[in-house]
Coordinates of C-alpha atoms in Angstrom, one line a residue:
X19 CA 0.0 0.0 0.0
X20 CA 1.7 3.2 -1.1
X21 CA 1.4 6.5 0.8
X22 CA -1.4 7.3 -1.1
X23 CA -3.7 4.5 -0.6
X24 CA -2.9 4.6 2.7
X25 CA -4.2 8.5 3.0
X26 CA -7.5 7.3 1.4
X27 CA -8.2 4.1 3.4
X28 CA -7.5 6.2 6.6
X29 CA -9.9 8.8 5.7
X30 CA -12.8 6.3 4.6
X31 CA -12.2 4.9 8.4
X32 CA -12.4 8.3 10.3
X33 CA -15.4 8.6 7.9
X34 CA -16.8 5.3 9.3
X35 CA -15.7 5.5 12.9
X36 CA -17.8 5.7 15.8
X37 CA -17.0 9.2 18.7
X38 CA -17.9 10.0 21.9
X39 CA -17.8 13.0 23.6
X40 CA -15.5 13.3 27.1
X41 CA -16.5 16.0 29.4
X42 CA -14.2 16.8 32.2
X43 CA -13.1 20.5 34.3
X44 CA -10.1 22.2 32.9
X45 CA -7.4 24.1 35.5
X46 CA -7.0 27.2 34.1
X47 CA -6.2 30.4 36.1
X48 CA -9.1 33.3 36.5
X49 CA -7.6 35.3 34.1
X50 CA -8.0 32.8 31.7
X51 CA -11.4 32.1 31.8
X52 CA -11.9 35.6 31.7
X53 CA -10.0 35.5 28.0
X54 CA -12.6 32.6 27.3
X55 CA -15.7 34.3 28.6
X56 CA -14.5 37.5 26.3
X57 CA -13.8 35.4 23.3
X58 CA -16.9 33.1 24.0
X59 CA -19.3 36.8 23.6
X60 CA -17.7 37.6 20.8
X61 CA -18.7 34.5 19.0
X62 CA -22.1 35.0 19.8
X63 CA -21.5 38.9 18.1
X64 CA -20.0 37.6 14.9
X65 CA -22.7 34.6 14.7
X66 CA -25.4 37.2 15.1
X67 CA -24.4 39.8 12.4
X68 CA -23.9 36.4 9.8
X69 CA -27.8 34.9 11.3
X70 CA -29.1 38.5 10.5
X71 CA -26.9 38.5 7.1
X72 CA -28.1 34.9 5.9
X73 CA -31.6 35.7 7.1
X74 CA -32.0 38.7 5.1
X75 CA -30.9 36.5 2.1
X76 CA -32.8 34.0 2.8
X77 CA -35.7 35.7 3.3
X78 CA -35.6 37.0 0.2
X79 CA -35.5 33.2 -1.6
X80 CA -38.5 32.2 -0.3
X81 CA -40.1 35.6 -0.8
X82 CA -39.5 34.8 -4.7
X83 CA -42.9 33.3 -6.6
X84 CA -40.8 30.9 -8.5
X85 CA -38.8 29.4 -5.6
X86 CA -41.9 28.2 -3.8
X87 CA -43.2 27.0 -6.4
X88 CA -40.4 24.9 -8.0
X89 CA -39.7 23.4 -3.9
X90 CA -43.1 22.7 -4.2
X91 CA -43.1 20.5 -7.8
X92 CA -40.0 19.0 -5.8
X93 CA -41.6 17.9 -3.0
X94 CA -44.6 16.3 -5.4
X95 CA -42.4 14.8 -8.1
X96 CA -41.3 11.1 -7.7
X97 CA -39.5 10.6 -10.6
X98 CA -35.8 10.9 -10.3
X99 CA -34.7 12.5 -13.4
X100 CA -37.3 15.6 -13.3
X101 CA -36.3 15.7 -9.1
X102 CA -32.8 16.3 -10.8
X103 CA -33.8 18.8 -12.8
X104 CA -35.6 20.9 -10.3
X105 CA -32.9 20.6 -7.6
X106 CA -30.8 21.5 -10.3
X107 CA -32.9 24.8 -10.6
X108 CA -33.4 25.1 -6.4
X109 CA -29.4 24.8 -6.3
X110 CA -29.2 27.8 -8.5
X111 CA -31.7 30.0 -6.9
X112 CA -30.2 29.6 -3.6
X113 CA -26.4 30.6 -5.6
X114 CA -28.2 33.3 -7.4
X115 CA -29.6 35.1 -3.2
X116 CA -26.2 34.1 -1.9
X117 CA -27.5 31.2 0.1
X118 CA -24.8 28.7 -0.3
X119 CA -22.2 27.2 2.2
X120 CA -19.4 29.1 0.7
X121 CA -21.3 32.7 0.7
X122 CA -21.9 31.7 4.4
X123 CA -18.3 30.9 4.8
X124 CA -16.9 34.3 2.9
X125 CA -18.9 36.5 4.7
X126 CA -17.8 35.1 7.7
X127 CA -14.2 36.2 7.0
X128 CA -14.2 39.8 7.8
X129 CA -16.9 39.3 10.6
X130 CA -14.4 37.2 12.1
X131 CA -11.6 39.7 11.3
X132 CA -14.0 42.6 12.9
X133 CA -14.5 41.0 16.1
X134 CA -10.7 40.1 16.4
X135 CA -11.4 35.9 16.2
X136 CA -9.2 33.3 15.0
X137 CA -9.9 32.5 11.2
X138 CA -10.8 28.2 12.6
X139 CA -12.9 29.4 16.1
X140 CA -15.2 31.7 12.9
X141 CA -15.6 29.1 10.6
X142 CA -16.5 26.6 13.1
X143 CA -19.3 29.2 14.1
X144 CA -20.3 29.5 10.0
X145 CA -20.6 25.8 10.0
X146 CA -23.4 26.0 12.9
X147 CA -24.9 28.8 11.4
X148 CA -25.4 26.7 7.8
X149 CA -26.5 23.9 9.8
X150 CA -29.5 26.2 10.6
X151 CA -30.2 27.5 7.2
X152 CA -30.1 24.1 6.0
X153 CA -32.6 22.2 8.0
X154 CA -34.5 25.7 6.6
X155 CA -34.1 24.8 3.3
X156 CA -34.1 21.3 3.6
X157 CA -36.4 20.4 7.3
X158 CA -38.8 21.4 9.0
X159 CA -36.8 24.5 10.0
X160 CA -39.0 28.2 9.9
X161 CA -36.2 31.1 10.5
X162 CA -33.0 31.5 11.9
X163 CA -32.7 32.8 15.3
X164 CA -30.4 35.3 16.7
X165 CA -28.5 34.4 20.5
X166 CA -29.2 36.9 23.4
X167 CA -27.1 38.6 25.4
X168 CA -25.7 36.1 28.5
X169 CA -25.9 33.0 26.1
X170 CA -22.1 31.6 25.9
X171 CA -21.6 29.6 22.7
X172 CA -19.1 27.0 22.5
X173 CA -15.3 27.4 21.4
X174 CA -14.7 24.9 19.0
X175 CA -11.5 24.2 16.8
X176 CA -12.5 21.0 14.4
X177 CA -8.8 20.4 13.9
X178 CA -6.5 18.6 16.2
X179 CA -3.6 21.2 15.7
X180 CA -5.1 24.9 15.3
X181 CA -7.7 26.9 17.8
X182 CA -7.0 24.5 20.7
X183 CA -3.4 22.3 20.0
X184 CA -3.4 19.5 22.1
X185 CA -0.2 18.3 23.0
X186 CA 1.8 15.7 25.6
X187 CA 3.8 16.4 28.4
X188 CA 5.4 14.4 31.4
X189 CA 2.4 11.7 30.7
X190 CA 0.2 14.4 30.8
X191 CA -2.5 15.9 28.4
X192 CA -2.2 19.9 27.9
X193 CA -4.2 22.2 25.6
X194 CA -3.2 25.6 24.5
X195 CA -5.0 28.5 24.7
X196 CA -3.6 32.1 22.7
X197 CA -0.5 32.0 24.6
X198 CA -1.6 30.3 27.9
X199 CA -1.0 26.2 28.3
X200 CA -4.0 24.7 30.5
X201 CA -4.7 21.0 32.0
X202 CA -7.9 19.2 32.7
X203 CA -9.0 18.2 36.6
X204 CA -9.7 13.8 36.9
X205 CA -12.3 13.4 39.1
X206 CA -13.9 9.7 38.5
X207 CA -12.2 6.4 37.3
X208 CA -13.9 6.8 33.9
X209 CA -12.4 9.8 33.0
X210 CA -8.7 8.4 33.9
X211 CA -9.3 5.6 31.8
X212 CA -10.5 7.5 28.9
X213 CA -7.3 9.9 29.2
X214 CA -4.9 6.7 29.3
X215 CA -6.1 5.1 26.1
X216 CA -5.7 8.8 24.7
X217 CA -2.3 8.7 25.7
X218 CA -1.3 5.6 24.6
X219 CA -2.7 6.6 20.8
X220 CA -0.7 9.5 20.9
X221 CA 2.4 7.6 21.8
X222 CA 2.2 5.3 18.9
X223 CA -0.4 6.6 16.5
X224 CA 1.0 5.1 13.3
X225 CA 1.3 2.1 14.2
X226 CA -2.3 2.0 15.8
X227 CA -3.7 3.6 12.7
X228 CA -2.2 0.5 10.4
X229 CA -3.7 -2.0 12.7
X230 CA -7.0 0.2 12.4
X231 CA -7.1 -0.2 8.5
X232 CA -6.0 -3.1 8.1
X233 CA -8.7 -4.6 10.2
X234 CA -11.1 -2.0 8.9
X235 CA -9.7 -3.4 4.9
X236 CA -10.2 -7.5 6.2
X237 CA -13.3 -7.4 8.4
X238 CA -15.3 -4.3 7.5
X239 CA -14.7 -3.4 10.9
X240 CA -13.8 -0.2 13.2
X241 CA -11.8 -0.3 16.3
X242 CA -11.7 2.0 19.5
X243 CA -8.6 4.0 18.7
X244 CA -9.2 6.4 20.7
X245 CA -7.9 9.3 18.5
X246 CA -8.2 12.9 20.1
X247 CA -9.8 14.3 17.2
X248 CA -11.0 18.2 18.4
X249 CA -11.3 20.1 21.6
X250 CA -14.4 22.2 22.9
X251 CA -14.5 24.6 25.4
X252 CA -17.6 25.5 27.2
X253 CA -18.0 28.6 29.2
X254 CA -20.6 27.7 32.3
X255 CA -22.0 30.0 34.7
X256 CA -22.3 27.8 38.5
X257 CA -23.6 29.4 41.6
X258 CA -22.1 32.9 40.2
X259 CA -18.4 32.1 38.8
X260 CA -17.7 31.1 35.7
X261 CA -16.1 27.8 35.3
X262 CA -14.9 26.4 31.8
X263 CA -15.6 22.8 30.9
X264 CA -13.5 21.0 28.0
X265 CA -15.3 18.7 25.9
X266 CA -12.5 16.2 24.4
X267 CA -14.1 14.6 21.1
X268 CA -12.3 11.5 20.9
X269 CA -12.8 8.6 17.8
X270 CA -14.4 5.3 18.8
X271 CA -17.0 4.1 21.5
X272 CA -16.5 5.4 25.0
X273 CA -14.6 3.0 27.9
X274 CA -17.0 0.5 30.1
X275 CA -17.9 2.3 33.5
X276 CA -16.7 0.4 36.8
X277 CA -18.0 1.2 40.6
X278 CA -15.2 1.4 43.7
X279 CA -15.1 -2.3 43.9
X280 CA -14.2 -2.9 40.3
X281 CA -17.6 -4.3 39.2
X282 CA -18.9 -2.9 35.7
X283 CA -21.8 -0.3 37.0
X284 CA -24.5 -1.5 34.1
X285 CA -25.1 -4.2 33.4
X286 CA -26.9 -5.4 30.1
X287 CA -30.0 -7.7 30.2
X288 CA -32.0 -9.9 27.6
X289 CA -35.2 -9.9 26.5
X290 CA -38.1 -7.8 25.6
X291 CA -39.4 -4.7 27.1
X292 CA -42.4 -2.5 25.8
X293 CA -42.1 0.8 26.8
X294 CA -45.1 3.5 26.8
X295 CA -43.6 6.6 26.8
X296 CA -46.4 9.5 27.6
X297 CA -45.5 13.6 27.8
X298 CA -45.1 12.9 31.8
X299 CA -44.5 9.0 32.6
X300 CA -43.1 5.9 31.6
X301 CA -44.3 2.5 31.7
X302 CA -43.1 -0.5 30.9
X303 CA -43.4 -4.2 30.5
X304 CA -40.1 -6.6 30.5
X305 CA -39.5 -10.5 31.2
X306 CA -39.1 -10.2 34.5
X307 CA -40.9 -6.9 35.9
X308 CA -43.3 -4.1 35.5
X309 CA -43.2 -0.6 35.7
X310 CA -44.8 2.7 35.9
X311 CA -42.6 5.8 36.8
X312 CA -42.7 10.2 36.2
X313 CA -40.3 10.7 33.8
X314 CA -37.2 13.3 34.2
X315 CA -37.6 12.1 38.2
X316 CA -34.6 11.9 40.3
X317 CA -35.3 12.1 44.1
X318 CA -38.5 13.7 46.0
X319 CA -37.6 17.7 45.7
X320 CA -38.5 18.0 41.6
X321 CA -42.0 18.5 41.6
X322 CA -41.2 21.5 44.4
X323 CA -38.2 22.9 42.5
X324 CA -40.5 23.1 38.8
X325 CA -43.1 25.3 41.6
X326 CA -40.1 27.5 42.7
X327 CA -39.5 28.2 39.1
X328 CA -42.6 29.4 37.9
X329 CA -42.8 31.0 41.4
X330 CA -39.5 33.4 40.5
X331 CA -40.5 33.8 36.9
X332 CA -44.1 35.8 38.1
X333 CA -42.0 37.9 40.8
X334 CA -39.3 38.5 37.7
X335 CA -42.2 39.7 35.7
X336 CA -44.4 41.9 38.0
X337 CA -40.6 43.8 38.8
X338 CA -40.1 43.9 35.1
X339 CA -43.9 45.3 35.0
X340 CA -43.7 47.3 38.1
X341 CA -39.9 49.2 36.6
X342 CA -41.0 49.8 32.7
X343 CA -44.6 50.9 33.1
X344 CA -44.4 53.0 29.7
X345 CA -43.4 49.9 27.5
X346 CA -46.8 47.9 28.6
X347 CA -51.1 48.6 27.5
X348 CA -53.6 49.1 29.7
X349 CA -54.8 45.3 29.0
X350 CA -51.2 44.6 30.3
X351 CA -49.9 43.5 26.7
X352 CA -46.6 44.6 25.8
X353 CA -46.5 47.5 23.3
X354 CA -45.5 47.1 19.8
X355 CA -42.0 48.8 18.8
X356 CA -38.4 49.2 20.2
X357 CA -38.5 49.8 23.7
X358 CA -36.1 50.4 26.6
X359 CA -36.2 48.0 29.6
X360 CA -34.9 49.1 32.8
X361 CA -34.1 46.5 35.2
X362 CA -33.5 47.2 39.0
X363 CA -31.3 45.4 41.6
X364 CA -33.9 43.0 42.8
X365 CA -35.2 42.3 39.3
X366 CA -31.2 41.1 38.9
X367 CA -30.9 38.9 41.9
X368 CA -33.9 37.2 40.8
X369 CA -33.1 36.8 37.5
X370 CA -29.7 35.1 39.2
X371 CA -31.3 32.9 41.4
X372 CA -34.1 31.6 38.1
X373 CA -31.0 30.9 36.5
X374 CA -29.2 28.8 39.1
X375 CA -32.6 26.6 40.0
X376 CA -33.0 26.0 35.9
X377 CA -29.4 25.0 35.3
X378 CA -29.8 22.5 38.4
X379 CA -33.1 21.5 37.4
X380 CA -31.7 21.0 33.9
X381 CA -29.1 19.1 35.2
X382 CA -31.1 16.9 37.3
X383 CA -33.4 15.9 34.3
X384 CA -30.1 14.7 32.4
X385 CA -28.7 12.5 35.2
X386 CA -32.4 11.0 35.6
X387 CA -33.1 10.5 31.6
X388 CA -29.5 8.4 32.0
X389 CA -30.7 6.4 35.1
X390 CA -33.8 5.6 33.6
X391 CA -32.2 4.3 30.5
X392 CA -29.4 2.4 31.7
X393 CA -32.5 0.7 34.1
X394 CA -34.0 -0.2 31.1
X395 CA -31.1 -1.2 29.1
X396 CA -30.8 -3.5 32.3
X397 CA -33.8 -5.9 31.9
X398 CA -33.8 -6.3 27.9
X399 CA -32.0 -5.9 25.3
X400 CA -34.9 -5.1 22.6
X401 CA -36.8 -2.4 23.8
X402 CA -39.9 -1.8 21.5
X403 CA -42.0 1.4 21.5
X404 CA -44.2 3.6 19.7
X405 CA -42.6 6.6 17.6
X406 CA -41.9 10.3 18.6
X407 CA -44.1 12.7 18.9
X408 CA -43.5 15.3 21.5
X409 CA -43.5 18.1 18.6
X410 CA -46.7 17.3 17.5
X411 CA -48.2 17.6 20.9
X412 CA -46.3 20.8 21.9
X413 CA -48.4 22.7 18.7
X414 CA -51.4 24.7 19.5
X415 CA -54.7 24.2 17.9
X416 CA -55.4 26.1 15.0
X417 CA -59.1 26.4 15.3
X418 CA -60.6 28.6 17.4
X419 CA -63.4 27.0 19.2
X420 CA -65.9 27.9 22.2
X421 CA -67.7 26.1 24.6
X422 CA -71.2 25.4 26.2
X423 CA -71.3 28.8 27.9
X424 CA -69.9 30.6 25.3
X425 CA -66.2 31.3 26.4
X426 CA -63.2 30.5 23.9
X427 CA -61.6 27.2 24.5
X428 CA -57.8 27.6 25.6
X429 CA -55.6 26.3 22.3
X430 CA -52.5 25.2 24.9
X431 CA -50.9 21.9 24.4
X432 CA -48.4 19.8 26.4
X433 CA -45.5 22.4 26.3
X434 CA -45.3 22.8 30.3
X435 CA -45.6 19.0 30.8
X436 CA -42.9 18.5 27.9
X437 CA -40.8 20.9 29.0
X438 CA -40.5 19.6 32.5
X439 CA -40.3 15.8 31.4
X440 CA -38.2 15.8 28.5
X441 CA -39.8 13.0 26.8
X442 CA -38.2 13.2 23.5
X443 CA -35.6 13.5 24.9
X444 CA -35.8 10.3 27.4
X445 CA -36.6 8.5 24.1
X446 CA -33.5 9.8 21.9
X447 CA -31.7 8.8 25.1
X448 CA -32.6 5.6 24.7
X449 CA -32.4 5.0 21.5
X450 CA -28.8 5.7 21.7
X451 CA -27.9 3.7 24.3
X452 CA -29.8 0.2 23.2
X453 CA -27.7 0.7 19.4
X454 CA -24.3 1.7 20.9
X455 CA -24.8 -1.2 23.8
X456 CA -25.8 -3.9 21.0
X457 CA -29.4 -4.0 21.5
X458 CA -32.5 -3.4 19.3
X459 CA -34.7 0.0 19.5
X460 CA -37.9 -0.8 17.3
X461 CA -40.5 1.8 16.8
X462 CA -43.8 0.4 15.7
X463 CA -46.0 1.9 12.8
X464 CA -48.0 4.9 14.3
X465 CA -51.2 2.6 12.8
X466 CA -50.6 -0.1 15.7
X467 CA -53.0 1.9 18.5
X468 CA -51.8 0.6 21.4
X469 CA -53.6 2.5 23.5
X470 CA -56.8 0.9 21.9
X471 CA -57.0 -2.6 21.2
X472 CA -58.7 -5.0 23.7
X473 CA -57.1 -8.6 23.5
X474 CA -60.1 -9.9 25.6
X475 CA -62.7 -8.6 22.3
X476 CA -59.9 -8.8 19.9
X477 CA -60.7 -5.5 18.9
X478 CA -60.1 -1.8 18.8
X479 CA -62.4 -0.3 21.3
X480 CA -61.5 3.7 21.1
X481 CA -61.0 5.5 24.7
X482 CA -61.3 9.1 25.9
X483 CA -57.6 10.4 26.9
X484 CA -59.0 11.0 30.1
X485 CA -59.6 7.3 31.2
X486 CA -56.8 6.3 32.9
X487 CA -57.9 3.2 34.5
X488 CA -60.7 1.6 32.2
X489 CA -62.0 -1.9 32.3
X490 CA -61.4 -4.1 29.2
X491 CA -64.6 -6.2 27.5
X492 CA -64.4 -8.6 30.1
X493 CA -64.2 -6.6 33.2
X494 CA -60.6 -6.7 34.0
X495 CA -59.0 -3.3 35.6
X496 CA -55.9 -2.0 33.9
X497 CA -54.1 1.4 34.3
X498 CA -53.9 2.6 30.6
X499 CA -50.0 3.3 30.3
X500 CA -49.2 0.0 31.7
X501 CA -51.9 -2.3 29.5
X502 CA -50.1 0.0 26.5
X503 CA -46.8 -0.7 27.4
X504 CA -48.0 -4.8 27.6
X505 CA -49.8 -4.7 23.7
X506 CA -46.4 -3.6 22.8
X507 CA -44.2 -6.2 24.8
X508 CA -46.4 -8.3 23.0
X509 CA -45.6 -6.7 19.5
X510 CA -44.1 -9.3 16.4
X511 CA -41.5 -7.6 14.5
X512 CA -41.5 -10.3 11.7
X513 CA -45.0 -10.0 10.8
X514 CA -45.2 -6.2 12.3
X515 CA -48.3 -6.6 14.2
X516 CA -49.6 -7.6 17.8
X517 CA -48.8 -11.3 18.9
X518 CA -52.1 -12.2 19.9
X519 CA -51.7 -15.5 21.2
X520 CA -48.7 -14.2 23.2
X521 CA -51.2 -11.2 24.8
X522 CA -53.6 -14.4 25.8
X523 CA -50.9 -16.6 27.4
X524 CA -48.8 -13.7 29.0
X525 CA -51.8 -11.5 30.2
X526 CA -52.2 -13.4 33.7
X527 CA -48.8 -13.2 34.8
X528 CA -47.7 -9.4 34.2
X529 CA -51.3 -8.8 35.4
X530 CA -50.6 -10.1 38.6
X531 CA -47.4 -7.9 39.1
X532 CA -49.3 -5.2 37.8
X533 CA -52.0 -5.2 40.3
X534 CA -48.8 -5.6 43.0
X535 CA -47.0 -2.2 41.5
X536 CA -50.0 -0.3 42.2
X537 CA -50.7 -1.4 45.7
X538 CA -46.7 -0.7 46.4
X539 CA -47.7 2.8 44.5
X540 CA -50.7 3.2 46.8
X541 CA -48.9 2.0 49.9
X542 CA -46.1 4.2 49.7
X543 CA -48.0 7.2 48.5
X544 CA -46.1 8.0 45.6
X545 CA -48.0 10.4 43.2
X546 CA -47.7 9.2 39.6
X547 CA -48.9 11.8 37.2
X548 CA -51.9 11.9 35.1
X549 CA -52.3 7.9 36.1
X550 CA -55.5 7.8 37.6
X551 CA -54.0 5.6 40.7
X552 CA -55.2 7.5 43.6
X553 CA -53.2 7.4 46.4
X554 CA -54.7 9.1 49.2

């Protein structure tokens, strides 16, 4: 294999690859967070003036008759060689406004320049931007958005050896910085172990990169090299100091997690498990248990913390209300126009203290999403469950419609409920972790109805969302979540629909633990939302 070949092969693996993300504290000085905090801000300047550039030409695209029209045919047409031919015509529409990666990455150049930013930390920032304007032109995306003032965007370098150099030194990793050298702080056994394999790529990379291709050119398969590919740094704000974070990307799956004593901390079960995932709980059906749990739940105090937060935001907004009176109607709408907000002291404690509870809160949802998952990763290995749809229920009605007496029926949705349960994100969650672990995640057809069928009738029998706890054609007592989560345990991927004779023979026994989970509920007076198991 000449030099070459050898250049291409090792590209098409880093193509093919797996990475993983390592988080850990970095050890710089004050000052230098303060150069990071600085830098971070002006990021978010240069990003804005390109978002308010690119909007303005793309605004101006899809104002254009022909455009819509032609992305329109697009969408309709099935044939591939007139799809061609109007992507052809899309592609030079977008080049004839200026809405193309490279007009994103040349006017990027002297924003960068402006601001004073490295030419690698602005391009980084160009490619988020025209990730944005693409899922506009190519998603469900709607506009760009612009990032406010106190937002701290990432400081990213996607090369190993400009922006943020890493380098090796008495067995030690250390990143530079402009002209300051900074370590990283190893607080767990994970992170140590992750920062070893590191090192020992970077004492021998070619001859670990040979052994990577050649396995790669004889089995089709990738190794953990663990190749430090990039550096991060993120900016946080905790309890009122800034503390930077270093986000190590790093090429191949990420090291097995062991307790004190040695012992891997999750362990990996067989079997099926059918999950029903709702906006606020999750239950589940596996082999060998039952379940029904709040999502995004991690200890007693979250139900109080989510009050204290609303609590803050009213007393933020009657100070806001109570300071600017000029900028609000006499209906207590806001007025239309620029306007100048004055905020007092007590406006800006509270505003700190919102903060602090939401980034704890938000950090408390995380650790309980991973919990859950690894739990569930624990009793199966093919978890099967019905697909996503947390956007759909976050949109407001568009009808307006009133009610017996006459009044307006409210158009809100499930965004409060989502927002404090994270569902779709519980679910991407796992997702990930049943592929990367070498499970199965199966989403059944959204024609399946779970929530409907009756395996005592053999039939769809269709419920009001309200009932909770319902009583199937035979008289049998079933929570709703639960009795969902069995009709998909009991789910046939090879013919893709319910395994009837498999709900008949299993019913009895996951019934029986069933009725026992909500007794321990009930006995233990544990308040499982929108469940209709009363517990007092």
């Amino acid at each position: 294999m000449n030099e070459k070949e050898y250049k291409k092969s090792l590209r098409q693996f880093h193509k093919h690859s797996d990475r993983h993300i390592l988080v850990v504290e970095t050890d710089m000085s004050f000052s230098d967070i303060q150069k990071v905090v600085a830098l971070s801000d002006k990021i978010r300047k240069a990003g804005n003036e390109l978002v308010g550039l690119m909007r303005k030409n793309y605004d101006q695209l899809i104002r254009t008759k022909r455009y819509r029209k032609v992305r329109k045919l697009y969408g309709a047409t099935e044939e591939k060689k007139k799809r061609k031919v109007l992507a052809r015509q899309l592609n030079e529409m977008q080049k004839q406004y200026h809405v193309t990666w490279d007009d994103c990455r040349t006017s990027m150049i002297p924003i960068g320049k402006k601001y004073g930013i490295d030419a690698i930390f602005a391009l980084t920032k160009a490619e988020d931007v025209w990730r944005g304007i693409e899922k506009c032109l190519y998603a469900n995306g709607k506009t760009l958005h612009f990032s406010k003032y106190g937002v701290l965007p990432c400081i990213r370098a996607k090369q190993r050896n400009r922006g943020i150099p890493i380098s090796v030194k008495e067995n030690q990793l250390q990143f530079k910085f402009g002209k300051s050298t900074f370590g990283i702080q190893l607080k767990d056994r994970f992170q140590s172990d992750e920062i070893h394999a590191v090192l020992d790529y970077l004492a021998e990379p070619e001859i670990i990169d040979k052994k990577a291709i050649q396995i790669f050119a004889e089995k089709a398969y990738c190794i953990n090299t663990y190749r430090p590919c990039y550096a991060t740094l993120v900016p946080k704000l905790i309890r009122g100091k800034y503390r930077v974070y270093l986000h190590l990307t790093i090429e191949g799956k990420a090291k097995p997690k062991y307790d004190r004593f040695g012992n891997p901390r999750h362990k990996f079960g067989k079997g099926i498990i059918g999950a029903d995932i709702g906006t606020q709980t999750v239950a589940y059906t596996s082999d060998t248990e039952v379940g029904l749990k709040n999502l995004s739940e991690r200890g007693n105090s979250i139900q109080k913390s989510e009050r204290l937060e609303r609590i803050y935001y009213c007393a933020m907004d009657r100070s806001r209300r109570a300071t600017n009176p000029q900028n609000y109607n006499k209906d207590g709408t806001i007025k239309k126009g620029r306007k100048i907000w004055k905020y007092s002291n007590h406006y800006k404690r509270l505003k700190a203290k919102h903060a602090e509870l939401c980034r704890i809160n938000e950090r408390n949802r995380q650790l309980a999403i991973n919990e859950d998952a690894n739990y569930l990763r624990s009793l199966g290995d093919v978890l099967i469950t019905e697909p996503k749809n947390a956007s759909k229920l976050m949109k407001r009605a568009k009808e307006t419609t009133k009610n017996n007496k006459g009044k307006f029926n409210k158009k809100k949705r499930f965004g409060k409920s989502i927002k404090n349960r994270c569902p779709g994100g519980f679910q991407t969650t796992i997702e990930k972790k049943f592929e990367v672990s070498g499970g199965r995640y199966i989403e059944v057809a959204s024609n399946y109805r779970a929530s409907q069928y009756d395996h005592t009738a053999d039939a769809y029998v269709k419920k009001k969302l309200s009932d909770r706890m319902y009583h199937l054609v035979d008289g049998t007592l079933v929570q709703r979540d639960w009795y969902s989560s069995f009709l998909l345990y009991c789910y046939d991927d090879k013919i893709e629909e319910i395994n009837k004779t498999k709900c008949r023979t299993e019913f009895e026994k996951h019934y029986k633990r069933e009725k026992a989970l909500i007794e321990w509920i009930q006995a233990n007076q544990i308040k499982i939302l929108n469940s209709g198991i009363k517990t007092a």
